[in-house]
Amino acid sequence: MPPIEGKTMSMLANPTFLFYQFMNSISLGMNIFIIAAGLSLILGVLRVINFAHGAFFMVGAYVCWSTVTYLDGATGSFWLGVAAAAVVLGVVAFVIERGLLHYLYGREHLTQLLFTFAIVLVVGDLAKMIWGTDQYNVPYPHGLSGAVNFGFALYPAYPLLLCAIGVVVAVGMWLVLSKTRWGRIIRAATQDREMLSALGMNVPLVYTGVFVIGSALAGLGGALAAPRVAVSPGMDATIIIECFIVVIIGGLGSLWGSFLGALALGFVTMFGTVIFPDWELVLAYVLMLGILLWRPWGLFGVSEEESH
Amino acid sequence: MALLEVDNIRTAYGLSKVLFGISLTVEPGEVVALVGRNGVGKTTTMRSIMGLAPPQQGSVRWMDREITRLPVYHVAKLGIGYVPEDRRIFPELTVWENLDIARLPPIGGAKGDGWSEEQVFELFPDLKDIQSRKGGVLSGGQQQMLTIARSLMGNPKLLLLDEPSEGLAPIIVETLRDRIHLLKTGGLSIILAEQNLEFVLYLSDRIHILEKGAIQYTGTPADLRANPDIQSKYLTL
Ligand SMILES: Nc1ncnc2c1ncn2[C@@H]1O[C@H](COP(=O)(O)OP(=O)(O)OP(=O)(O)O)[C@@H](O)[C@H]1O
Ligand SMILES: [Mg+2]
């Protein structure tokens, strides 16, 4: 790696800049977490590696942009766009799962993999037909275009809110999974689906529900990311890699693992760009490699032998 | 009218045929035993009834209704509970959570009727103290109690009990036998697969001896006690 330049050193010695990057890291991490949590949930329950998750994220961002544009940026239009993105992706996921994926559970993993990859291509092309290849910008929502004064530094309000939303999603998912009967059923489905069905549970219906919720999270994450990024074709490719890195770091199917993994990726990306510009993505892989050498099943993962 | 009627079922795993025409009936409140050496098809018979290994031929009728090709969850909802030989406790769920997810309203009853966890804990007091422990850390005896308790939460009319005494200490086997006897006295029908002959003789009303995927002998416990030849032919190693 290249040596750290003197200019970088002085930037890192600046507390305001450090604070700013620190907050940016959390904000980015939380945005990625919302999306990766959906991927992780689907992987844990359905045992399907859903490549289309990134495409769902992209469509979520487009739906948000369309809603805001259609309503001429009226107050509340952004949040309506966020809700619309979650709902649209939930419906899309329902149709895909019930219509197609549903019939592939008994098949080998490769078939399922190829299927979700086909969805990536189809959704990508449909998105180009609907939204073209232009780049769109979604403005910060009303009342959140300013900054919050921390006394020693200012930080923009929207990414700050994003941090909070990430925590709310994490705690909300944890509460549902651990404190409700449906959550218990979802956890049981990750452990032994055959036994669960022998106890009278319609497991295919549980699968549909989980696929819909997980995909809605991708849509939600895409809409929430829209003001931070350029909404354009190809945005699905980066995010799916990031999500996989997060899920692998955290341990397959682990909620808090994904949470920590997403934070770690946020920090590595934000500080990596400053310290080793051009090496950003490499650093993400180095992070993954390092953690896997230390814990081969990820931060919160259990080995196959341990879990049986 | 019999509760369950299994008529000449043939079941295979892929190309390997396992059951060659098994027929049996279970009357309300009756305990019917399936005995025989390892690999004769006891588990496969239960899995066929449950829909986990649907038979290629023959039929399974439940309360006068064909259930042969119903999905597994549907069969369970109709009142058939399954206690598999490998127990299949959800290891990451607590004892209480294992019970909670198995809750089903009784047939023709409302949600509040039927077994509650309090009643289940009365039958298996040991489970009450370990409610919040993860299923994966329980002893064999505790797991077996939990598997039976879990299936009771679904309010079955018929229980498929696969080798409940397997691998348990004699004193625990005795306790288990008494609890199962209590369930029988309460009117529950049971199909019991077992290698432990004393266990079977104590609990059953009728005994089917299987060999090579077919029933070779049927009798009452008294018949079998009086017939050491049959015992040595089909049951001793
Ligand atoms: N999933 C499977 N795939 C292929 N063959 C199987 C499968 N399960 C069981 N078998 C075979 O089917 C036959 C009957 O097995 P089954 O488990 O029904 O016997 P069992 O009477 O329950 O034996 P045990 O007393 O050992 O539990 C055995 O020869 C077994 O090897
Ligand atoms: Mg068996």
Coordinates of C-alpha atoms and ligand atoms in Angstrom, one line a residue:
Chain A
M1 CA 0.0 0.0 0.0
P2 CA 1.1 3.6 -0.6
P3 CA 2.6 5.5 2.4
I4 CA 0.2 7.8 4.2
E5 CA 0.8 11.4 2.9
G6 CA 1.5 14.3 5.2
K7 CA -1.7 16.0 4.1
T8 CA -3.8 13.0 5.2
M9 CA -2.0 13.0 8.6
S10 CA -3.0 16.6 9.2
M11 CA -6.6 15.9 8.2
L12 CA -6.7 13.0 10.7
A13 CA -5.4 15.2 13.4
N14 CA -8.3 17.6 12.9
P15 CA -11.0 16.7 15.5
T16 CA -13.9 18.2 13.5
F17 CA -12.9 16.2 10.4
L18 CA -12.5 13.1 12.5
F19 CA -16.0 13.6 14.0
Y20 CA -17.4 14.2 10.6
Q21 CA -15.9 11.0 9.2
F22 CA -16.9 9.1 12.3
M23 CA -20.6 10.1 11.8
N24 CA -20.4 9.4 8.1
S25 CA -19.1 5.9 8.8
I26 CA -22.0 5.1 11.1
S27 CA -24.6 6.6 8.7
L28 CA -23.2 4.6 5.8
G29 CA -23.0 1.5 8.0
M30 CA -26.6 1.9 9.1
N31 CA -27.9 2.4 5.5
I32 CA -26.0 -0.8 4.5
F33 CA -27.3 -2.6 7.5
I34 CA -31.0 -2.0 6.7
I35 CA -30.4 -3.6 3.3
A36 CA -28.1 -6.4 4.5
A37 CA -30.5 -7.3 7.3
G38 CA -33.1 -8.3 4.7
L39 CA -30.6 -10.4 2.7
S40 CA -29.5 -12.1 5.9
L41 CA -33.0 -12.9 7.0
I42 CA -33.8 -14.4 3.6
L43 CA -30.6 -16.4 3.6
G44 CA -31.1 -17.7 7.2
V45 CA -34.7 -18.9 6.6
L46 CA -35.0 -19.8 2.9
R47 CA -31.3 -20.8 2.5
V48 CA -31.4 -18.9 -0.8
I49 CA -28.6 -16.6 -1.8
N50 CA -30.7 -13.8 -3.4
F51 CA -28.5 -12.0 -5.9
A52 CA -31.6 -9.9 -6.8
H53 CA -31.5 -8.1 -3.4
G54 CA -29.3 -5.4 -4.9
A55 CA -31.7 -4.9 -7.8
F56 CA -34.5 -4.6 -5.3
F57 CA -32.5 -1.9 -3.5
M58 CA -32.0 0.0 -6.8
V59 CA -35.7 -0.2 -7.6
G60 CA -36.5 1.1 -4.1
A61 CA -34.3 4.2 -4.9
Y62 CA -36.1 4.7 -8.3
V63 CA -39.5 4.4 -6.7
C64 CA -38.6 7.0 -4.1
W65 CA -37.3 9.4 -6.8
S66 CA -40.5 8.9 -8.9
T67 CA -42.7 9.6 -6.0
V68 CA -40.9 12.7 -5.0
T69 CA -40.8 13.9 -8.7
Y70 CA -44.5 13.1 -9.3
L71 CA -45.5 15.0 -6.2
D72 CA -43.2 17.9 -7.2
G73 CA -41.2 17.6 -4.0
A74 CA -44.2 18.4 -1.8
T75 CA -43.7 18.2 2.0
G76 CA -43.8 14.6 3.0
S77 CA -43.4 13.3 -0.5
F78 CA -40.0 11.8 0.4
W79 CA -41.4 9.7 3.3
L80 CA -44.3 8.7 1.0
G81 CA -41.6 7.6 -1.4
V82 CA -39.9 5.6 1.3
A83 CA -43.1 3.8 2.2
A84 CA -44.0 3.3 -1.5
A85 CA -40.6 1.7 -2.1
A86 CA -41.1 -0.8 0.7
V87 CA -44.6 -1.6 -0.4
V88 CA -43.7 -1.9 -4.1
L89 CA -40.7 -4.2 -3.4
G90 CA -42.9 -6.3 -1.0
V91 CA -45.4 -6.8 -3.8
V92 CA -42.7 -7.6 -6.4
A93 CA -41.2 -10.1 -4.0
F94 CA -44.6 -11.7 -3.3
V95 CA -45.2 -12.2 -7.0
I96 CA -41.6 -13.6 -7.6
E97 CA -41.8 -15.9 -4.6
R98 CA -45.3 -17.3 -5.2
G99 CA -45.0 -17.4 -8.9
L100 CA -41.5 -18.8 -9.4
L101 CA -39.0 -19.2 -6.5
H102 CA -41.6 -21.2 -4.6
Y103 CA -41.1 -24.1 -7.0
L104 CA -37.3 -24.2 -6.6
Y105 CA -36.9 -24.9 -2.9
G106 CA -36.4 -28.6 -3.4
R107 CA -33.9 -28.0 -6.2
E108 CA -30.1 -27.7 -5.9
H109 CA -28.6 -24.4 -4.8
L110 CA -27.1 -23.8 -8.2
T111 CA -30.6 -23.7 -9.8
Q112 CA -31.8 -21.2 -7.2
L113 CA -28.7 -19.1 -7.7
L114 CA -29.2 -19.0 -11.4
F115 CA -32.8 -18.1 -10.9
T116 CA -32.0 -15.1 -8.6
F117 CA -29.3 -14.1 -11.1
A118 CA -31.9 -14.1 -13.9
I119 CA -34.1 -11.9 -11.7
V120 CA -31.1 -9.4 -11.5
L121 CA -31.0 -9.2 -15.3
V122 CA -34.7 -8.9 -15.8
V123 CA -35.2 -6.3 -13.1
G124 CA -32.2 -4.4 -14.4
D125 CA -33.6 -4.2 -17.9
L126 CA -37.1 -3.4 -16.7
A127 CA -35.7 -0.6 -14.6
K128 CA -33.9 0.8 -17.7
M129 CA -37.1 0.6 -19.7
I130 CA -39.0 2.5 -17.0
W131 CA -36.4 5.0 -15.8
G132 CA -33.9 5.2 -18.6
T133 CA -30.2 5.4 -18.0
D134 CA -30.1 9.0 -16.6
Q135 CA -28.8 9.8 -13.2
Y136 CA -31.3 11.2 -10.7
N137 CA -30.8 13.1 -7.5
V138 CA -33.3 13.1 -4.7
P139 CA -33.1 16.1 -2.5
Y140 CA -33.0 15.8 1.3
P141 CA -36.5 15.7 2.7
H142 CA -38.1 18.9 4.0
G143 CA -36.8 20.0 7.4
L144 CA -33.8 17.8 7.1
S145 CA -31.6 19.8 4.7
G146 CA -29.9 21.6 7.5
A147 CA -27.4 20.6 10.0
V148 CA -27.5 19.8 13.7
N149 CA -25.1 21.7 16.0
F150 CA -23.2 19.4 18.3
G151 CA -21.5 22.4 20.0
F152 CA -18.0 21.6 18.7
A153 CA -19.2 20.7 15.2
L154 CA -22.1 20.6 12.8
Y155 CA -23.4 17.5 11.2
P156 CA -26.1 17.3 8.5
A157 CA -29.5 16.3 9.8
Y158 CA -30.5 13.6 7.2
P159 CA -27.5 11.3 7.6
L160 CA -27.9 11.7 11.4
L161 CA -31.5 10.5 11.1
L162 CA -30.3 7.6 9.0
C163 CA -28.1 6.5 11.9
A164 CA -31.2 6.5 14.1
I165 CA -33.4 4.7 11.6
G166 CA -30.7 2.0 11.4
V167 CA -30.8 1.5 15.1
V168 CA -34.6 1.5 15.1
V169 CA -34.7 -1.2 12.4
A170 CA -32.2 -3.3 14.3
V171 CA -34.0 -3.1 17.6
G172 CA -37.4 -3.5 15.9
M173 CA -36.2 -6.7 14.1
W174 CA -34.7 -8.0 17.3
L175 CA -37.9 -7.4 19.2
V176 CA -40.0 -9.2 16.6
L177 CA -37.6 -12.1 16.3
S178 CA -37.2 -12.7 20.0
K179 CA -40.4 -11.5 21.6
T180 CA -43.2 -12.5 19.3
R181 CA -44.5 -15.9 18.3
W182 CA -44.0 -15.1 14.6
G183 CA -40.4 -14.3 15.4
R184 CA -40.0 -17.6 17.2
I185 CA -41.5 -19.4 14.3
I186 CA -39.1 -17.7 11.9
R187 CA -36.1 -18.7 14.1
A188 CA -37.4 -22.2 14.3
A189 CA -37.7 -22.3 10.5
T190 CA -33.9 -21.5 10.2
Q191 CA -33.2 -24.5 12.5
D192 CA -35.5 -27.3 11.3
R193 CA -38.1 -26.6 8.7
E194 CA -39.3 -30.3 8.4
M195 CA -40.0 -30.5 12.1
L196 CA -41.7 -27.1 12.1
S197 CA -44.1 -28.4 9.4
A198 CA -44.7 -31.6 11.4
L199 CA -45.9 -29.3 14.2
G200 CA -48.6 -27.9 11.9
M201 CA -46.9 -24.8 10.6
N202 CA -47.4 -23.9 7.0
V203 CA -43.7 -23.4 6.3
P204 CA -44.0 -22.3 2.7
L205 CA -46.2 -19.4 3.9
V206 CA -43.5 -18.5 6.4
Y207 CA -41.0 -18.5 3.5
T208 CA -43.2 -16.2 1.5
G209 CA -43.6 -13.8 4.4
V210 CA -39.8 -13.7 5.1
F211 CA -39.0 -13.1 1.4
V212 CA -41.5 -10.3 1.3
I213 CA -40.2 -8.6 4.5
G214 CA -36.6 -9.1 3.5
S215 CA -37.2 -7.6 0.1
A216 CA -39.2 -4.7 1.5
L217 CA -36.1 -3.9 3.6
A218 CA -34.1 -3.7 0.4
G219 CA -36.6 -1.3 -1.0
L220 CA -36.6 0.7 2.2
G221 CA -32.9 0.9 2.2
G222 CA -32.8 2.0 -1.4
A223 CA -35.3 4.8 -0.8
L224 CA -33.4 6.0 2.3
A225 CA -30.1 5.9 0.3
A226 CA -31.6 7.9 -2.6
P227 CA -30.6 11.4 -1.1
R228 CA -27.1 10.2 -0.4
V229 CA -26.2 8.7 -3.8
A230 CA -26.8 9.2 -7.5
V231 CA -29.8 7.1 -8.5
S232 CA -28.7 5.3 -11.6
P233 CA -28.4 1.9 -13.3
G234 CA -25.6 -0.2 -11.9
M235 CA -26.1 1.0 -8.3
D236 CA -27.3 -2.6 -7.6
A237 CA -23.9 -4.1 -8.3
T238 CA -22.0 -2.3 -5.5
I239 CA -24.6 -2.8 -2.9
I240 CA -25.0 -6.5 -3.3
I241 CA -21.2 -7.0 -2.9
E242 CA -21.3 -4.8 0.2
C243 CA -24.3 -6.8 1.6
F244 CA -22.5 -10.1 1.0
I245 CA -19.4 -8.8 2.8
V246 CA -21.6 -7.7 5.7
V247 CA -23.5 -11.0 6.0
I248 CA -20.3 -13.0 5.8
I249 CA -18.5 -10.9 8.4
G250 CA -21.4 -11.0 10.7
G251 CA -22.1 -14.7 10.4
L252 CA -24.8 -16.1 8.2
G253 CA -28.3 -15.2 9.3
S254 CA -27.2 -13.3 12.5
L255 CA -29.0 -10.0 13.0
W256 CA -26.4 -8.4 15.4
G257 CA -23.6 -9.9 13.3
S258 CA -24.9 -8.0 10.3
F259 CA -25.3 -4.9 12.4
L260 CA -21.6 -5.0 13.5
G261 CA -20.5 -6.0 10.1
A262 CA -22.3 -3.1 8.5
L263 CA -20.7 -0.7 11.0
A264 CA -17.3 -2.1 10.4
L265 CA -17.8 -1.8 6.6
G266 CA -18.9 1.8 7.1
F267 CA -15.7 2.7 9.0
V268 CA -13.4 0.9 6.6
T269 CA -15.0 2.6 3.6
M270 CA -15.1 6.1 5.1
F271 CA -11.7 6.1 6.7
G272 CA -10.2 4.0 3.9
T273 CA -11.1 6.6 1.3
V274 CA -9.2 9.2 3.3
I275 CA -6.2 7.2 4.3
F276 CA -5.7 5.0 1.3
P277 CA -7.7 6.6 -1.6
D278 CA -8.1 4.2 -4.5
W279 CA -7.9 1.2 -2.1
E280 CA -11.4 1.5 -0.7
L281 CA -12.9 -1.7 -2.0
V282 CA -9.7 -3.7 -1.4
L283 CA -9.9 -2.6 2.2
A284 CA -13.4 -4.1 2.5
Y285 CA -12.1 -7.4 1.3
V286 CA -9.1 -7.1 3.7
L287 CA -11.6 -6.5 6.5
M288 CA -13.5 -9.6 5.5
L289 CA -10.4 -11.7 5.2
G290 CA -9.1 -10.6 8.5
I291 CA -12.3 -11.4 10.3
L292 CA -12.7 -14.7 8.6
L293 CA -9.1 -15.7 9.6
W294 CA -9.9 -14.8 13.2
R295 CA -13.5 -16.3 13.2
P296 CA -14.1 -18.6 10.2
W297 CA -17.9 -18.5 10.7
G298 CA -18.1 -14.7 11.1
L299 CA -18.5 -12.6 14.2
F300 CA -21.7 -14.2 15.4
G301 CA -21.8 -17.3 13.2
V302 CA -21.7 -20.9 14.5
S303 CA -20.0 -23.7 12.6
E304 CA -22.2 -26.4 11.0
E305 CA -20.9 -28.9 13.5
E306 CA -21.7 -26.7 16.5
S307 CA -25.2 -26.0 15.3
H308 CA -26.1 -29.7 15.1
Chain B
M1 CA -65.2 -46.5 12.9
A2 CA -61.4 -46.5 13.3
L3 CA -59.6 -43.3 13.9
L4 CA -56.8 -44.1 11.5
E5 CA -56.8 -46.6 8.7
V6 CA -53.6 -47.4 6.9
D7 CA -54.3 -49.5 3.9
N8 CA -51.6 -51.5 2.1
I9 CA -49.0 -48.6 1.9
R10 CA -45.8 -49.0 -0.1
T11 CA -43.1 -46.4 0.4
A12 CA -39.7 -46.0 -1.1
Y13 CA -36.8 -43.6 -0.7
G14 CA -35.9 -42.9 -4.3
L15 CA -35.3 -46.3 -5.8
S16 CA -34.9 -48.2 -2.5
K17 CA -38.2 -49.7 -1.5
V18 CA -38.8 -49.9 2.2
L19 CA -42.5 -50.6 2.9
F20 CA -44.1 -53.5 1.1
G21 CA -47.8 -53.1 1.9
I22 CA -48.4 -52.1 5.5
S23 CA -52.0 -52.1 6.8
L24 CA -53.1 -51.2 10.3
T25 CA -55.8 -49.4 12.2
V26 CA -56.0 -47.4 15.3
E27 CA -59.2 -47.1 17.4
P28 CA -59.9 -44.1 19.6
G29 CA -57.9 -44.4 22.8
E30 CA -55.9 -47.4 21.6
V31 CA -52.1 -47.8 21.8
V32 CA -50.8 -49.8 18.8
A33 CA -47.1 -50.8 18.9
L34 CA -44.7 -51.3 16.0
V35 CA -41.8 -53.5 16.9
G36 CA -39.0 -55.1 15.1
R37 CA -35.2 -54.9 14.6
N38 CA -33.3 -52.0 13.2
G39 CA -34.3 -50.9 9.7
V40 CA -37.5 -52.9 9.3
G41 CA -39.5 -49.8 8.5
K42 CA -41.1 -48.5 11.8
T43 CA -40.0 -44.9 11.3
T44 CA -40.9 -45.0 7.6
T45 CA -44.4 -46.1 8.5
M46 CA -44.8 -43.1 10.8
R47 CA -43.3 -40.8 8.2
S48 CA -45.7 -42.1 5.6
I49 CA -48.7 -41.5 7.9
M50 CA -47.4 -38.0 8.6
G51 CA -46.9 -37.2 5.0
L52 CA -43.1 -36.7 5.4
A53 CA -42.5 -39.7 3.2
P54 CA -45.7 -40.1 1.2
P55 CA -46.4 -43.7 0.1
Q56 CA -46.3 -44.5 -3.6
Q57 CA -49.2 -46.8 -3.3
G58 CA -52.0 -47.5 -0.8
S59 CA -53.9 -45.0 1.3
V60 CA -54.0 -43.4 4.7
R61 CA -57.4 -42.5 6.0
W62 CA -58.0 -40.3 9.1
M63 CA -61.4 -39.9 10.7
D64 CA -62.9 -41.2 7.4
R65 CA -61.0 -38.8 5.3
E66 CA -58.2 -39.5 2.8
I67 CA -55.0 -37.8 3.9
T68 CA -52.4 -39.7 1.9
R69 CA -51.2 -36.7 -0.2
L70 CA -51.9 -33.9 2.1
P71 CA -49.0 -31.5 3.0
V72 CA -47.4 -32.4 6.3
Y73 CA -48.6 -29.3 8.2
H74 CA -52.2 -30.1 7.2
V75 CA -51.9 -33.6 8.6
A76 CA -50.6 -32.1 11.8
K77 CA -53.4 -29.6 12.0
L78 CA -56.0 -32.5 11.6
G79 CA -54.8 -33.8 15.0
I80 CA -51.8 -36.1 14.4
G81 CA -48.7 -35.3 16.5
Y82 CA -45.3 -36.6 15.7
V83 CA -42.5 -37.3 18.2
P84 CA -39.5 -38.3 16.0
E85 CA -36.9 -40.7 17.2
D86 CA -34.1 -38.1 16.9
R87 CA -36.3 -35.7 18.9
R88 CA -35.6 -32.7 16.8
I89 CA -35.8 -30.0 19.5
F90 CA -35.1 -26.6 18.1
P91 CA -31.7 -26.1 19.7
E92 CA -31.6 -22.3 19.6
L93 CA -35.1 -21.9 21.1
T94 CA -35.7 -22.1 24.8
V95 CA -37.8 -24.9 26.3
W96 CA -40.8 -22.5 26.6
E97 CA -40.3 -21.3 23.0
N98 CA -40.2 -24.8 21.8
L99 CA -43.6 -25.3 23.3
D100 CA -45.0 -22.0 22.2
I101 CA -44.5 -22.5 18.5
A102 CA -46.2 -25.9 18.6
R103 CA -49.5 -24.5 19.9
L104 CA -52.5 -25.5 17.8
P105 CA -56.2 -25.2 18.7
P106 CA -57.9 -28.6 19.3
I107 CA -60.0 -30.0 16.5
G108 CA -63.5 -28.4 16.8
G109 CA -62.4 -26.4 19.8
A110 CA -61.6 -22.8 20.4
K111 CA -58.2 -21.2 20.9
G112 CA -58.2 -21.3 24.7
D113 CA -59.2 -25.0 24.9
G114 CA -56.8 -27.9 25.1
W115 CA -53.3 -28.2 26.5
S116 CA -51.6 -25.1 28.0
E117 CA -48.0 -25.0 29.1
E118 CA -49.1 -25.1 32.7
Q119 CA -50.8 -28.4 32.1
V120 CA -47.8 -29.7 30.2
F121 CA -45.6 -28.7 33.1
E122 CA -47.8 -30.7 35.5
L123 CA -47.3 -33.8 33.5
F124 CA -43.5 -33.1 33.1
P125 CA -42.5 -31.1 36.2
D126 CA -38.8 -31.3 35.3
L127 CA -39.5 -29.0 32.3
K128 CA -40.9 -26.2 34.4
D129 CA -37.6 -25.4 36.1
I130 CA -35.7 -25.3 32.8
Q131 CA -38.2 -23.2 30.8
S132 CA -35.7 -20.6 29.8
R133 CA -32.9 -23.0 28.9
K134 CA -32.0 -23.5 25.3
G135 CA -33.2 -26.7 23.8
G136 CA -29.7 -27.6 22.6
V137 CA -28.2 -27.9 26.1
L138 CA -30.8 -30.4 27.5
S139 CA -30.0 -33.9 28.6
G140 CA -31.5 -36.8 26.5
G141 CA -34.2 -37.4 29.1
Q142 CA -35.2 -33.7 29.2
Q143 CA -35.2 -33.6 25.4
Q144 CA -37.5 -36.6 25.2
M145 CA -39.9 -35.1 27.7
L146 CA -39.8 -31.8 25.8
T147 CA -40.5 -33.5 22.4
I148 CA -43.6 -35.2 23.8
A149 CA -44.7 -32.0 25.7
R150 CA -44.2 -30.1 22.4
S151 CA -46.4 -32.4 20.4
L152 CA -49.1 -32.2 23.1
M153 CA -49.3 -28.4 22.7
G154 CA -50.7 -29.2 19.2
N155 CA -53.6 -31.0 20.9
P156 CA -53.3 -34.2 18.9
K157 CA -55.9 -37.0 18.9
L158 CA -53.2 -39.5 17.8
L159 CA -49.5 -39.4 18.7
L160 CA -46.8 -41.0 16.6
L161 CA -44.2 -41.9 19.3
D162 CA -40.9 -43.1 17.7
E163 CA -38.6 -45.0 20.1
P164 CA -39.1 -42.7 23.1
S165 CA -37.0 -44.9 25.4
E166 CA -34.0 -45.0 23.2
G167 CA -30.7 -44.1 24.9
L168 CA -32.3 -43.2 28.2
A169 CA -31.4 -44.4 31.7
P170 CA -33.7 -47.1 33.1
I171 CA -35.1 -44.9 35.8
I172 CA -36.0 -42.2 33.3
V173 CA -37.5 -44.8 31.0
E174 CA -39.8 -45.9 33.9
T175 CA -40.9 -42.3 34.5
L176 CA -41.5 -41.8 30.8
R177 CA -43.6 -45.0 30.6
D178 CA -45.8 -43.8 33.5
R179 CA -46.4 -40.4 31.8
I180 CA -47.3 -42.0 28.5
H181 CA -49.6 -44.3 30.4
L182 CA -51.3 -41.2 31.9
L183 CA -51.8 -39.9 28.4
K184 CA -53.3 -43.1 27.3
T185 CA -55.7 -43.1 30.3
G186 CA -56.7 -39.6 29.2
G187 CA -57.9 -41.0 25.9
L188 CA -55.1 -40.2 23.6
S189 CA -54.4 -42.7 20.8
I190 CA -50.8 -43.7 20.2
I191 CA -48.7 -45.5 17.6
L192 CA -45.6 -46.5 19.5
A193 CA -42.4 -47.8 17.8
E194 CA -40.1 -49.4 20.3
Q195 CA -37.2 -51.8 20.7
N196 CA -37.8 -52.0 24.5
L197 CA -40.2 -55.0 24.7
E198 CA -41.1 -54.4 28.4
F199 CA -42.1 -50.8 27.6
V200 CA -44.3 -52.1 24.7
L201 CA -45.9 -54.9 26.7
Y202 CA -46.8 -52.5 29.5
L203 CA -48.4 -49.8 27.3
S204 CA -49.9 -51.4 24.2
D205 CA -53.3 -52.8 23.4
R206 CA -52.1 -54.4 20.1
I207 CA -48.6 -55.2 18.8
H208 CA -47.5 -55.5 15.2
I209 CA -44.2 -57.1 14.5
L210 CA -42.5 -55.8 11.3
E211 CA -39.8 -57.4 9.2
K212 CA -38.5 -56.3 5.8
G213 CA -41.2 -53.6 5.5
A214 CA -44.2 -55.9 6.2
I215 CA -46.2 -56.9 9.2
Q216 CA -45.3 -60.5 10.1
Y217 CA -47.3 -61.0 13.3
T218 CA -50.1 -59.2 15.2
G219 CA -51.2 -59.9 18.7
T220 CA -52.0 -58.6 22.2
P221 CA -49.3 -58.2 24.8
A222 CA -50.7 -61.4 26.4
D223 CA -50.3 -63.3 23.1
L224 CA -46.7 -62.2 22.7
R225 CA -45.8 -63.0 26.3
A226 CA -47.1 -66.5 25.8
N227 CA -45.1 -66.9 22.6
P228 CA -41.3 -66.9 23.1
D229 CA -40.8 -68.4 19.7
I230 CA -42.1 -65.4 18.0
Q231 CA -40.1 -63.2 20.2
S232 CA -36.9 -64.9 19.4
K233 CA -37.7 -65.1 15.7
Y234 CA -38.4 -61.4 15.2
L235 CA -37.1 -59.4 18.2
T236 CA -33.9 -60.8 19.7
L237 CA -30.7 -59.8 18.0
Ligands
LIG1 N1 -34.0 -41.1 4.1 C1 -33.7 -42.4 3.7 N2 -33.2 -42.6 2.5 C2 -32.9 -43.9 2.1 N3 -33.1 -45.0 2.8 C3 -33.7 -44.8 4.0 C4 -34.0 -43.5 4.5 N4 -34.5 -43.6 5.8 C5 -34.5 -44.9 6.0 N5 -34.0 -45.6 5.0 C6 -33.9 -47.1 4.9 O1 -35.2 -47.6 5.1 C7 -35.2 -48.8 5.8 C8 -36.2 -48.7 7.0 O2 -35.8 -47.6 7.8 P1 -36.6 -47.1 9.1 O3 -35.9 -45.9 9.6 O4 -38.0 -47.0 8.7 O5 -36.4 -48.4 10.0 P2 -36.8 -48.5 11.6 O6 -37.5 -49.7 11.8 O7 -37.3 -47.2 12.1 O8 -35.3 -48.7 12.2 P3 -34.7 -48.2 13.6 O9 -35.1 -49.2 14.6 O10 -33.2 -48.3 13.3 O11 -35.1 -46.8 13.8 C9 -33.7 -49.0 6.3 O12 -33.1 -49.9 5.5 C10 -33.1 -47.6 6.1 O13 -31.7 -47.8 5.8
MG2 MG -36.7 -45.8 13.4

